[in-house]
Amino acid sequence: MLKSLSLFAGKSVVLRGMGRVSSGARILFVLFFASAALPALSGCGVSYGQTTTSSSLAIAGVSPASGSTKGASAVTVTGSGFQAGMQVWFGPNQATVTSVSANAAQVITPAHAAGTVQLAVTRNGSVAYSGYIYKYVASSSGSSGGGSTSDGSNSGALTISGVSPEQGSTSGTTSVTLTGTGFKSGMTVWFGAAQAAMKSLSATSAVVIAPKHAAGEVQVAAMDSSTNEASTGYVFKYVNSTAPPPPTPQISAVSPGSGSADHAASVTLSGANFVSGSQVKVGGKTATSVSVPSGSSIKATLPAMAPGTYTVEVVTPSNTVASLNNAFKYVAGLAIVTGALPNATVGKTYAATVDATGGTAPYTWSIASGSLPAGLSLSSGGTIAGAANKTGDAALSLRVTDSKGSVSQEAYSLDVVAQASGPSPTGTALTQCQAINKTGSYYLAKDVTCTTQGFAINANNVTLNLNGKTITYGASGSVVPAISICDNWYNQLPASSCQGTGHHEAPTITNGKIVQAANSAGFTPAIWVGQGTNVTAGTLSDLTITVETTGSRAIYGDYPGGGWVIKNNTINDNVTNIQKPGQIPELARVNFQGVALYWNDGLTVTEGDTITDNTFNGTPQGAILDTNQNSRITNNVITLSSYYSNDYGVTILVDGQVVSGNQISGRGRGVDAEASGFTISGNTMNVHEEANNSEYNGCELTGSDGIRIKQYITSATNPSTMNAEGNSVPALTGWTISKNVITVSGTDCEANGIDFTNITQGVSGTVSGNTFTVSGPKFNVALYFNGAAQPSITYSNNTFTAAQYCAVIGNEGDMWPSADTTVQPGQHWSCGTPVAAQDLSSGTGTGAEGLNLQDTFAKQSVVCGPYSTALVQLGSYRKQCGQ
């Protein structure tokens, strides 16, 4: 609704004539004011707003709001600041004031032709207030023949009920439409004192060209030449003739976000301020079939391009450019890249993963023809797993389908061979558990049971071939391992288990089963290597180890030396309790008492171990912890069943370790890294956590992690502080996390894709090419910062997907900033909300947090916690919490 004009809006008033009018015509007074016009008109004959000055004189209403053209109607004008001697005006005519109080004046209306006039009051003849309309109605049918309407108005009366647009150029080129009644040939329209050029006219509409005028507001009026009557009450605002620049277009999303590099792609750009005639470009090449159905949508066909991720641009006819980085990814054609499948062995756990490239992830795998050997199956994610039942060769074709429906297919053969009998049973045959005190080869001639005596190796270069036989150990209830290697001064085991001194180099134990008896003493590992001089470079291979009693590990090394090879073993860990009598769960966590393969050399040995191709079925507190630097932990299949904290498939506590090609799944966490120079690459993790943690009596703190990077330190600026184990922890540098596929779900608890906790300013590393997918009914986040003080981390081409949050500034790092870091552009984000700031920076004295995700998000949203003062940036969008 157009604004009505105050007749006397300022303290001084300037009256200008309309210009030349025909003889006998009444003069229409057009008034101009320096102050702003009134609020919007609310309807003819009803209340209008008004502009006030410092005086209290004002009009609040008029009743009745219409009356006869003959005048002499009794009308009450209400308002404030009224006093004796004031004047009341109906248009240019003064009314007769019969009585007046501070808030009301009784007046007799003057005569006036049919139509509407503005109402005004003056006090002492110097200041006027206006803004209300009084409608004059003919007392009988008018000369126009229109007759009286049901409300008493004259349908032929000249009135203006609307002006559109409300403003235009000072250059006099704006087309304006007036609506109203009584319009007819000969009518003139005035903008202030200047007459407008008439373009078209009907009984209820007139289109005119607003005349030139200086910037400001003027009153709009119409005059009927036949009756010499005018109708006024609307204003028109003149603005500078230089048109404002068009709004800058913005691109928020491109859908779909990827397509084949071999073909053109039809896409829809979403955003704002799009205009017709715009061009769309990708990688500098112009798209075709561009249409602009609305200001928020553009449809285009992108040309074929080389594989890669490209910026998409919109170029307007005025050469304004909008761009969205990494908006469209061209992918190579879908292809299976896995070569030959490894052979399977009858009765042994098999796991192989087939891979594809190109197309648009995610991929779905299936068998196109033929079949796998009995006992093996193919998951939709591309993993062949199980245990084959019989020997033979299987021929089959595998098919992969990407999310766009593209298909690739390859033929394979998978051979199942008989289980190897292991090394030939040469050397000395053994028929009972005993100490081995001489160098040489030994083999089991039959199954044996060890009670108070196990196989104690007390010489260099001993090979113990179990020859496919089974050792059952612990039947007496004594702490006696099946196999032990230690010096006689070692007091953690009975004397029968530790004999001799300084002769334990390069032992080999292979090819058989070790089973813990049901009545075995707790905390009795199957294989125990304990501080033997010259213990180094041993081999544990092709063993199936089953443990079940409290705190028992399959393989335990207490300063076992470096250079070991632990491969092709199957660990069945059925342990459900790892606490010693009277022990609290926290101590069980600190001592890693439930880790299936615990190889502890005190963080100093630089000769790494090789732990590869092992299968772990069930672990109460994680699968592998090796503290020898530069160890390689590769291609293991780990299925977790954790009940205690520290429940990671692999824990890295020392520098230079490589963790790659592993499959980690089940109830627990993926990989924990607390060192420098490590590599976590090519692993597949699908983990979750339930509310069954013994230490926390429910969910573990922060729930389940895919990968956690942590220092366990107490100062953000001093990296040489002590960790929980009492060791000095330098800044974690030179590490790499790449090409992992990580899925984390929180069944009952929180879930995090990658979690950075309590790391110092000097931390540096690379996170590239990973896929993090997080879901669950509880709190879940793809990228979690629980203490990251200005780390130098390079992020490249990662995909972060979460049902809830892409990134979170957590509240764990309350001793220093929980997050003070940047994630470079080029990542791929999909989540319910981009960022939540839960930090406790308000009132802690640590200063505001800072998280800068440099990509542009389709949904610019930040959830601020009640104690957060974090500054969060999402591309060009900035959110300061705590304000």
mmCIF file of N, CA and C in Angstrom, residues 35-124:
data_model
loop_
_atom_site.group_PDB
_atom_site.id
_atom_site.type_symbol
_atom_site.label_atom_id
_atom_site.label_comp_id
_atom_site.label_asym_id
_atom_site.label_seq_id
_atom_site.Cartn_x
_atom_site.Cartn_y
_atom_site.Cartn_z
ATOM 1 N N SER A 35 10.565 16.163 5.631
ATOM 2 C CA SER A 35 10.562 14.968 6.469
ATOM 3 C C SER A 35 9.987 13.786 5.731
ATOM 4 N N ALA A 36 10.092 12.597 6.332
ATOM 5 C CA ALA A 36 9.626 11.358 5.700
ATOM 6 C C ALA A 36 8.120 11.364 5.577
ATOM 7 N N ALA A 37 7.603 10.612 4.582
ATOM 8 C CA ALA A 37 6.160 10.478 4.396
ATOM 9 C C ALA A 37 5.593 9.574 5.466
ATOM 10 N N LEU A 38 4.216 9.525 5.491
ATOM 11 C CA LEU A 38 3.525 8.786 6.546
ATOM 12 C C LEU A 38 3.579 7.288 6.320
ATOM 13 N N PRO A 39 3.228 6.506 7.366
ATOM 14 C CA PRO A 39 3.096 5.055 7.182
ATOM 15 C C PRO A 39 2.037 4.713 6.172
ATOM 16 N N ALA A 40 1.970 3.452 5.814
ATOM 17 C CA ALA A 40 1.117 3.015 4.719
ATOM 18 C C ALA A 40 -0.354 3.311 4.970
ATOM 19 N N LEU A 41 -1.047 3.687 3.872
ATOM 20 C CA LEU A 41 -2.486 3.951 3.898
ATOM 21 C C LEU A 41 -3.234 2.673 4.251
ATOM 22 N N SER A 42 -4.177 2.768 5.183
ATOM 23 C CA SER A 42 -4.865 1.552 5.600
ATOM 24 C C SER A 42 -6.247 1.402 5.009
ATOM 25 N N GLY A 43 -6.768 2.405 4.309
ATOM 26 C CA GLY A 43 -8.070 2.277 3.672
ATOM 27 C C GLY A 43 -8.786 3.601 3.660
ATOM 28 N N CYS A 44 -9.606 3.847 2.640
ATOM 29 C CA CYS A 44 -10.309 5.109 2.524
ATOM 30 C C CYS A 44 -11.303 5.269 3.664
ATOM 31 N N GLY A 45 -11.337 6.482 4.235
ATOM 32 C CA GLY A 45 -12.303 6.778 5.267
ATOM 33 C C GLY A 45 -11.982 6.175 6.609
ATOM 34 N N VAL A 46 -10.793 5.581 6.778
ATOM 35 C CA VAL A 46 -10.435 4.997 8.068
ATOM 36 C C VAL A 46 -9.108 5.587 8.516
ATOM 37 N N SER A 47 -8.565 5.059 9.620
ATOM 38 C CA SER A 47 -7.421 5.683 10.278
ATOM 39 C C SER A 47 -6.163 5.624 9.431
ATOM 40 N N TYR A 48 -5.357 6.685 9.462
ATOM 41 C CA TYR A 48 -4.057 6.762 8.813
ATOM 42 C C TYR A 48 -3.024 7.165 9.849
ATOM 43 N N GLY A 49 -1.801 6.759 9.638
ATOM 44 C CA GLY A 49 -0.746 7.183 10.554
ATOM 45 C C GLY A 49 -0.373 8.629 10.330
ATOM 46 N N GLN A 50 0.379 9.197 11.236
ATOM 47 C CA GLN A 50 0.809 10.566 11.068
ATOM 48 C C GLN A 50 2.227 10.735 11.592
ATOM 49 N N THR A 51 2.894 11.813 11.085
ATOM 50 C CA THR A 51 4.239 12.129 11.518
ATOM 51 C C THR A 51 4.166 13.217 12.570
ATOM 52 N N THR A 52 4.949 13.063 13.647
ATOM 53 C CA THR A 52 4.911 14.054 14.716
ATOM 54 C C THR A 52 6.245 14.740 14.849
ATOM 55 N N THR A 53 6.217 15.928 15.468
ATOM 56 C CA THR A 53 7.448 16.619 15.836
ATOM 57 C C THR A 53 7.557 16.589 17.335
ATOM 58 N N SER A 54 8.358 17.490 17.877
ATOM 59 C CA SER A 54 8.517 17.504 19.327
ATOM 60 C C SER A 54 7.273 18.005 20.036
ATOM 61 N N SER A 55 6.348 18.719 19.322
ATOM 62 C CA SER A 55 5.082 19.159 19.915
ATOM 63 C C SER A 55 4.184 17.964 20.130
ATOM 64 N N SER A 56 3.275 18.088 21.105
ATOM 65 C CA SER A 56 2.371 16.988 21.388
ATOM 66 C C SER A 56 1.097 17.044 20.562
ATOM 67 N N LEU A 57 0.972 18.078 19.673
ATOM 68 C CA LEU A 57 -0.236 18.208 18.861
ATOM 69 C C LEU A 57 -0.283 17.087 17.830
ATOM 70 N N ALA A 58 -1.348 16.298 17.829
ATOM 71 C CA ALA A 58 -1.467 15.187 16.887
ATOM 72 C C ALA A 58 -2.923 14.796 16.723
ATOM 73 N N ILE A 59 -3.254 14.217 15.573
ATOM 74 C CA ILE A 59 -4.598 13.706 15.299
ATOM 75 C C ILE A 59 -4.580 12.203 15.484
ATOM 76 N N ALA A 60 -5.553 11.684 16.238
ATOM 77 C CA ALA A 60 -5.635 10.247 16.462
ATOM 78 C C ALA A 60 -6.796 9.612 15.733
ATOM 79 N N GLY A 61 -7.793 10.413 15.276
ATOM 80 C CA GLY A 61 -8.937 9.838 14.587
ATOM 81 C C GLY A 61 -9.967 10.888 14.227
ATOM 82 N N VAL A 62 -10.879 10.509 13.342
ATOM 83 C CA VAL A 62 -11.988 11.380 12.968
ATOM 84 C C VAL A 62 -13.235 10.514 12.854
ATOM 85 N N SER A 63 -14.356 10.983 13.444
ATOM 86 C CA SER A 63 -15.582 10.201 13.438
ATOM 87 C C SER A 63 -16.794 11.131 13.380
ATOM 88 N N PRO A 64 -17.697 10.863 12.428
ATOM 89 C CA PRO A 64 -17.565 9.856 11.372
ATOM 90 C C PRO A 64 -16.523 10.267 10.358
ATOM 91 N N ALA A 65 -16.106 9.320 9.516
ATOM 92 C CA ALA A 65 -15.063 9.605 8.548
ATOM 93 C C ALA A 65 -15.603 10.006 7.198
ATOM 94 N N SER A 66 -16.929 10.214 7.044
ATOM 95 C CA SER A 66 -17.518 10.662 5.779
ATOM 96 C C SER A 66 -18.760 11.487 6.085
ATOM 97 N N GLY A 67 -19.133 12.287 5.109
ATOM 98 C CA GLY A 67 -20.311 13.129 5.284
ATOM 99 C C GLY A 67 -20.731 13.786 3.991
ATOM 100 N N SER A 68 -21.751 14.610 4.051
ATOM 101 C CA SER A 68 -22.355 15.205 2.858
ATOM 102 C C SER A 68 -21.464 16.266 2.240
ATOM 103 N N THR A 69 -21.565 16.395 0.903
ATOM 104 C CA THR A 69 -20.846 17.446 0.178
ATOM 105 C C THR A 69 -21.352 18.824 0.576
ATOM 106 N N LYS A 70 -22.553 18.902 1.160
ATOM 107 C CA LYS A 70 -23.105 20.200 1.550
ATOM 108 C C LYS A 70 -22.458 20.728 2.823
ATOM 109 N N GLY A 71 -21.675 19.883 3.501
ATOM 110 C CA GLY A 71 -21.074 20.306 4.754
ATOM 111 C C GLY A 71 -22.092 20.261 5.873
ATOM 112 N N ALA A 72 -21.850 21.048 6.959
ATOM 113 C CA ALA A 72 -22.762 21.170 8.099
ATOM 114 C C ALA A 72 -22.907 19.861 8.866
ATOM 115 N N SER A 73 -21.956 18.897 8.657
ATOM 116 C CA SER A 73 -21.995 17.650 9.410
ATOM 117 C C SER A 73 -21.206 17.814 10.709
ATOM 118 N N ALA A 74 -21.746 17.266 11.792
ATOM 119 C CA ALA A 74 -21.040 17.302 13.080
ATOM 120 C C ALA A 74 -20.014 16.181 13.116
ATOM 121 N N VAL A 75 -18.778 16.522 13.337
ATOM 122 C CA VAL A 75 -17.671 15.563 13.302
ATOM 123 C C VAL A 75 -16.817 15.755 14.557
ATOM 124 N N THR A 76 -16.366 14.642 15.100
ATOM 125 C CA THR A 76 -15.456 14.687 16.246
ATOM 126 C C THR A 76 -14.045 14.320 15.786
ATOM 127 N N VAL A 77 -13.122 15.220 16.070
ATOM 128 C CA VAL A 77 -11.716 14.968 15.772
ATOM 129 C C VAL A 77 -11.008 14.722 17.099
ATOM 130 N N THR A 78 -10.339 13.554 17.225
ATOM 131 C CA THR A 78 -9.631 13.226 18.466
ATOM 132 C C THR A 78 -8.127 13.287 18.255
ATOM 133 N N GLY A 79 -7.430 13.513 19.355
ATOM 134 C CA GLY A 79 -5.981 13.579 19.247
ATOM 135 C C GLY A 79 -5.366 14.020 20.546
ATOM 136 N N SER A 80 -4.302 14.814 20.468
ATOM 137 C CA SER A 80 -3.634 15.324 21.657
ATOM 138 C C SER A 80 -3.110 16.713 21.385
ATOM 139 N N GLY A 81 -2.902 17.464 22.465
ATOM 140 C CA GLY A 81 -2.375 18.820 22.320
ATOM 141 C C GLY A 81 -3.403 19.829 21.853
ATOM 142 N N PHE A 82 -4.707 19.449 21.861
ATOM 143 C CA PHE A 82 -5.754 20.385 21.426
ATOM 144 C C PHE A 82 -5.902 21.487 22.478
ATOM 145 N N GLN A 83 -6.278 22.699 22.000
ATOM 146 C CA GLN A 83 -6.537 23.806 22.915
ATOM 147 C C GLN A 83 -7.397 24.851 22.201
ATOM 148 N N ALA A 84 -7.954 25.750 22.991
ATOM 149 C CA ALA A 84 -8.812 26.800 22.434
ATOM 150 C C ALA A 84 -8.039 27.620 21.419
ATOM 151 N N GLY A 85 -8.695 27.968 20.361
ATOM 152 C CA GLY A 85 -8.068 28.755 19.310
ATOM 153 C C GLY A 85 -7.477 27.925 18.190
ATOM 154 N N MET A 86 -7.434 26.627 18.348
ATOM 155 C CA MET A 86 -6.906 25.785 17.282
ATOM 156 C C MET A 86 -7.859 25.781 16.086
ATOM 157 N N GLN A 87 -7.322 25.449 14.919
ATOM 158 C CA GLN A 87 -8.106 25.404 13.692
ATOM 159 C C GLN A 87 -8.096 23.987 13.138
ATOM 160 N N VAL A 88 -9.210 23.607 12.522
ATOM 161 C CA VAL A 88 -9.340 22.303 11.889
ATOM 162 C C VAL A 88 -9.649 22.513 10.416
ATOM 163 N N TRP A 89 -8.905 21.814 9.549
ATOM 164 C CA TRP A 89 -9.026 22.010 8.097
ATOM 165 C C TRP A 89 -9.459 20.707 7.435
ATOM 166 N N PHE A 90 -10.435 20.824 6.511
ATOM 167 C CA PHE A 90 -10.862 19.709 5.648
ATOM 168 C C PHE A 90 -10.378 20.058 4.252
ATOM 169 N N GLY A 91 -9.231 19.520 3.866
ATOM 170 C CA GLY A 91 -8.606 19.944 2.639
ATOM 171 C C GLY A 91 -8.244 21.414 2.769
ATOM 172 N N PRO A 92 -8.594 22.265 1.778
ATOM 173 C CA PRO A 92 -8.254 23.693 1.849
ATOM 174 C C PRO A 92 -9.281 24.514 2.623
ATOM 175 N N ASN A 93 -10.337 23.857 3.143
ATOM 176 C CA ASN A 93 -11.436 24.607 3.777
ATOM 177 C C ASN A 93 -11.391 24.419 5.296
ATOM 178 N N GLN A 94 -11.629 25.554 5.989
ATOM 179 C CA GLN A 94 -11.605 25.536 7.437
ATOM 180 C C GLN A 94 -12.958 25.148 7.990
ATOM 181 N N ALA A 95 -12.933 24.233 8.976
ATOM 182 C CA ALA A 95 -14.159 23.839 9.644
ATOM 183 C C ALA A 95 -14.454 24.789 10.808
ATOM 184 N N THR A 96 -15.721 24.732 11.274
ATOM 185 C CA THR A 96 -16.126 25.546 12.433
ATOM 186 C C THR A 96 -15.954 24.702 13.691
ATOM 187 N N VAL A 97 -15.111 25.181 14.628
ATOM 188 C CA VAL A 97 -14.879 24.474 15.872
ATOM 189 C C VAL A 97 -15.931 24.924 16.884
ATOM 190 N N THR A 98 -16.752 23.989 17.371
ATOM 191 C CA THR A 98 -17.813 24.335 18.320
ATOM 192 C C THR A 98 -17.392 24.131 19.758
ATOM 193 N N SER A 99 -16.508 23.179 20.004
ATOM 194 C CA SER A 99 -15.963 22.995 21.350
ATOM 195 C C SER A 99 -14.651 22.244 21.234
ATOM 196 N N VAL A 100 -13.801 22.399 22.255
ATOM 197 C CA VAL A 100 -12.492 21.775 22.194
ATOM 198 C C VAL A 100 -12.030 21.429 23.607
ATOM 199 N N SER A 101 -11.419 20.255 23.735
ATOM 200 C CA SER A 101 -10.743 19.858 24.963
ATOM 201 C C SER A 101 -9.331 19.430 24.593
ATOM 202 N N ALA A 102 -8.587 18.958 25.550
ATOM 203 C CA ALA A 102 -7.191 18.589 25.271
ATOM 204 C C ALA A 102 -7.092 17.437 24.298
ATOM 205 N N ASN A 103 -8.128 16.590 24.202
ATOM 206 C CA ASN A 103 -8.048 15.391 23.371
ATOM 207 C C ASN A 103 -9.150 15.259 22.334
ATOM 208 N N ALA A 104 -10.060 16.242 22.236
ATOM 209 C CA ALA A 104 -11.148 16.138 21.262
ATOM 210 C C ALA A 104 -11.643 17.516 20.872
ATOM 211 N N ALA A 105 -12.030 17.601 19.598
ATOM 212 C CA ALA A 105 -12.625 18.843 19.085
ATOM 213 C C ALA A 105 -13.903 18.487 18.342
ATOM 214 N N GLN A 106 -15.007 19.222 18.677
ATOM 215 C CA GLN A 106 -16.267 19.063 17.959
ATOM 216 C C GLN A 106 -16.299 20.131 16.889
ATOM 217 N N VAL A 107 -16.492 19.713 15.596
ATOM 218 C CA VAL A 107 -16.450 20.679 14.491
ATOM 219 C C VAL A 107 -17.640 20.457 13.568
ATOM 220 N N ILE A 108 -17.958 21.529 12.776
ATOM 221 C CA ILE A 108 -18.951 21.460 11.700
ATOM 222 C C ILE A 108 -18.197 21.530 10.399
ATOM 223 N N THR A 109 -18.408 20.496 9.531
ATOM 224 C CA THR A 109 -17.638 20.417 8.287
ATOM 225 C C THR A 109 -18.023 21.510 7.323
ATOM 226 N N PRO A 110 -17.044 22.004 6.549
ATOM 227 C CA PRO A 110 -17.352 22.933 5.456
ATOM 228 C C PRO A 110 -17.855 22.147 4.241
ATOM 229 N N ALA A 111 -18.453 22.811 3.294
ATOM 230 C CA ALA A 111 -18.918 22.174 2.054
ATOM 231 C C ALA A 111 -17.717 21.831 1.177
ATOM 232 N N HIS A 112 -17.876 20.791 0.351
ATOM 233 C CA HIS A 112 -16.806 20.394 -0.565
ATOM 234 C C HIS A 112 -17.395 19.427 -1.581
ATOM 235 N N ALA A 113 -16.826 19.425 -2.763
ATOM 236 C CA ALA A 113 -17.282 18.486 -3.790
ATOM 237 C C ALA A 113 -17.035 17.050 -3.332
ATOM 238 N N ALA A 114 -17.771 16.107 -3.955
ATOM 239 C CA ALA A 114 -17.606 14.693 -3.605
ATOM 240 C C ALA A 114 -16.159 14.246 -3.807
ATOM 241 N N GLY A 115 -15.692 13.425 -2.908
ATOM 242 C CA GLY A 115 -14.329 12.937 -2.980
ATOM 243 C C GLY A 115 -13.695 12.918 -1.599
ATOM 244 N N THR A 116 -12.389 12.712 -1.566
ATOM 245 C CA THR A 116 -11.701 12.651 -0.274
ATOM 246 C C THR A 116 -10.788 13.848 -0.102
ATOM 247 N N VAL A 117 -10.653 14.300 1.125
ATOM 248 C CA VAL A 117 -9.746 15.395 1.449
ATOM 249 C C VAL A 117 -8.920 14.964 2.661
ATOM 250 N N GLN A 118 -7.766 15.593 2.806
ATOM 251 C CA GLN A 118 -6.963 15.345 3.976
ATOM 252 C C GLN A 118 -7.383 16.257 5.123
ATOM 253 N N LEU A 119 -7.237 15.762 6.315
ATOM 254 C CA LEU A 119 -7.623 16.468 7.527
ATOM 255 C C LEU A 119 -6.359 17.015 8.182
ATOM 256 N N ALA A 120 -6.454 18.248 8.706
ATOM 257 C CA ALA A 120 -5.306 18.853 9.357
ATOM 258 C C ALA A 120 -5.768 19.724 10.509
ATOM 259 N N VAL A 121 -4.875 19.969 11.472
ATOM 260 C CA VAL A 121 -5.131 20.916 12.555
ATOM 261 C C VAL A 121 -3.936 21.841 12.666
ATOM 262 N N THR A 122 -4.213 23.082 13.054
ATOM 263 C CA THR A 122 -3.144 24.046 13.305
ATOM 264 C C THR A 122 -3.377 24.676 14.653
ATOM 265 N N ARG A 123 -2.293 25.014 15.275
ATOM 266 C CA ARG A 123 -2.380 25.665 16.562
ATOM 267 C C ARG A 123 -1.542 26.924 16.496
ATOM 268 N N ASN A 124 -2.185 28.060 16.748
ATOM 269 C CA ASN A 124 -1.541 29.378 16.663
ATOM 270 C C ASN A 124 -1.092 29.679 15.235
#
